[in-house]
Structure formats: structure tokens, C-alpha cells
C-alpha positions as MATLAB code, in Angstrom:
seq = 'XXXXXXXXXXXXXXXXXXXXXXXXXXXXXXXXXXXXXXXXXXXXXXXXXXXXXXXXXXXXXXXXXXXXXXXXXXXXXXXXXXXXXXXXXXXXXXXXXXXXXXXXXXXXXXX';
ca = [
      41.729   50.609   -0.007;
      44.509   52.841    1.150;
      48.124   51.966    1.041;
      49.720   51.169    4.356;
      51.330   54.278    6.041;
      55.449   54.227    5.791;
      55.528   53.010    9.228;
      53.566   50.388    9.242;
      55.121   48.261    6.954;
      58.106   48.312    8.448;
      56.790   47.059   11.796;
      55.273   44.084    9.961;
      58.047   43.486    8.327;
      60.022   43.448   11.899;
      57.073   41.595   13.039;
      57.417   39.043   10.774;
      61.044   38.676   11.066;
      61.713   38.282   14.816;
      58.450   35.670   14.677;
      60.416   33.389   12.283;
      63.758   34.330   14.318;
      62.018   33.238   18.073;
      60.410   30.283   16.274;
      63.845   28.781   15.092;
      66.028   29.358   18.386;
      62.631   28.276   21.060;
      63.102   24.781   19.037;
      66.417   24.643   20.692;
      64.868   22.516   23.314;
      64.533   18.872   24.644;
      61.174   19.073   23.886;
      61.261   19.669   20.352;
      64.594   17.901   19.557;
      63.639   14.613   21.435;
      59.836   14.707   20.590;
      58.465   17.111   18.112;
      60.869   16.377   15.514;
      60.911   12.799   15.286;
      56.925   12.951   15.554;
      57.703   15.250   12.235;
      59.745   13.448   10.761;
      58.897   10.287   11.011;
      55.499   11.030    8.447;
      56.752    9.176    5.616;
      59.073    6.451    4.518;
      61.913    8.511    2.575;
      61.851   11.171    6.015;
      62.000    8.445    8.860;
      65.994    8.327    8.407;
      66.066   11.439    9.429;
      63.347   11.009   12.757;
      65.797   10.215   15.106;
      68.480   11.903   13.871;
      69.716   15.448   17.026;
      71.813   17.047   14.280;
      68.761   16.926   11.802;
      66.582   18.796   14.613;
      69.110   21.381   15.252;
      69.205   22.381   11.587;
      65.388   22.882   11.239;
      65.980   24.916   14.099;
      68.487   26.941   12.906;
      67.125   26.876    9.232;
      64.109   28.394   10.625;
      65.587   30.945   12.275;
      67.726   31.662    9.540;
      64.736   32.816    7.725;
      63.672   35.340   10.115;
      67.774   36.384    9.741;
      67.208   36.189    5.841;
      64.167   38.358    5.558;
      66.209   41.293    6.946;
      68.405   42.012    4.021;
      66.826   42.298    0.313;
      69.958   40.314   -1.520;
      69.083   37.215    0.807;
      65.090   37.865    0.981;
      64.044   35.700   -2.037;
      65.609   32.717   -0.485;
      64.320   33.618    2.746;
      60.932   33.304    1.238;
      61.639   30.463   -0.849;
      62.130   28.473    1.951;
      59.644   29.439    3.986;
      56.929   28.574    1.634;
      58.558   24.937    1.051;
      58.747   24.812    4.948;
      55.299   25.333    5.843;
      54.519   23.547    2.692;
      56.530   20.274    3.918;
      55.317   20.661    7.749;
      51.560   20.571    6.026;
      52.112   17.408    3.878;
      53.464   16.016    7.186;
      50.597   16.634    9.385;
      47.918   16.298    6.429;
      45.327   13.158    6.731;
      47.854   11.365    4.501;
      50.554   11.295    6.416;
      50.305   11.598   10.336;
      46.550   12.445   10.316;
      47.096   15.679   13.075;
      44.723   17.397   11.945;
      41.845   14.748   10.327;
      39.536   17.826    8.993;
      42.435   19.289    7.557;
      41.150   22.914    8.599;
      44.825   24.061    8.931;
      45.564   23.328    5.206;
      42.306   25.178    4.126;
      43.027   28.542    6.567;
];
């Protein structure tokens, strides 16, 4: 397998970083502040303080597109990452059958 061309990684490294930038500020919405979130949030018993909370659903906005904002410079990329990975990791546990049951055949946790 041949290495990836100088320019390519680049653009899927830009790629990646304005996806995780849109993501964060297109949650800046009614939509996701006054349903999506406290749907989220409101999987388990220690995060349902949290459900109803606007300020909460602003910072997972903004924490998410702070990621995309991390990824762009190397001193803050390991965080970036770091929190990425416990992101996605906490939005799966939170849609998993054992919490709000989204996704019953759990297909998204296997892909």
C-alpha cells in the first residue's frame, strides 16, 4: 500500500477539522439546545441534572467545535483527540440499548 501523496493528507486533515468545527457551531440551534440535548442527556441518572440545563447545551456545542479548532495546531492536537474519542465514546453509551435504546441492534457501536 502506498503512502498518501503530500497533498492529500492535508486535505483530510482540513476535512476533518472544519467537520468537527460545523458540527459544534450547527448545534447552536433551538433544535438541538431545546430537544437533542436533553434527549442526550437525560440517558442516565448521574447526567439528567444536566438535561435541562441551556448553558450545558451551549458548551457541548462549543466543546465540539473546539475540537475541530484544536486539531489545527500540534501543541493542542492531543487534547483535541482526547476528547473526541471520550465524546463519541459518551454519545455511544448514551444511545446504546442500555441507556436510551436509539439504536436497539446497536449497529452504530459495531461500525
Amino acid at each position: 500500500m502506498e503512502k498518501p501523496t503530500k497533498e492529500l493528507l492535508p486535505a483530510l486533515q482540513y476535512l476533518l477539522i472544519f467537520t468537527y468545527f460545523w458540527s459544534g457551531i450547527q448545534k447552536i440551534n433551538p433544535h438541538y439546545i431545546d430537544g437533542v440535548h436533553p434527549w442526550l442527556f437525560s440517558a442516565f441518572d448521574w447526567s439528567e441534572p444536566f438535561a435541562n440545563n441551556v448553558m450545558i447545551g451551549y458548551a457541548t456545542a462549543i466543546v465540539e467545535a473546539l475540537i475541530g479548532v484544536g486539531l489545527v495546531f500540534r501543541v493542542t492536537r492531543k487534547i483535541a483527540v482526547i476528547t473526541g474519542i471520550l465524546m463519541h465514546g459518551l454519545i455511544l453509551a448514551m444511545i446504546s440499548p442500555w441507556a436510551l435504546d436509539w439504536n436497539s441492534s446497536f449497529t452504530l457501536g459495531i461500525w
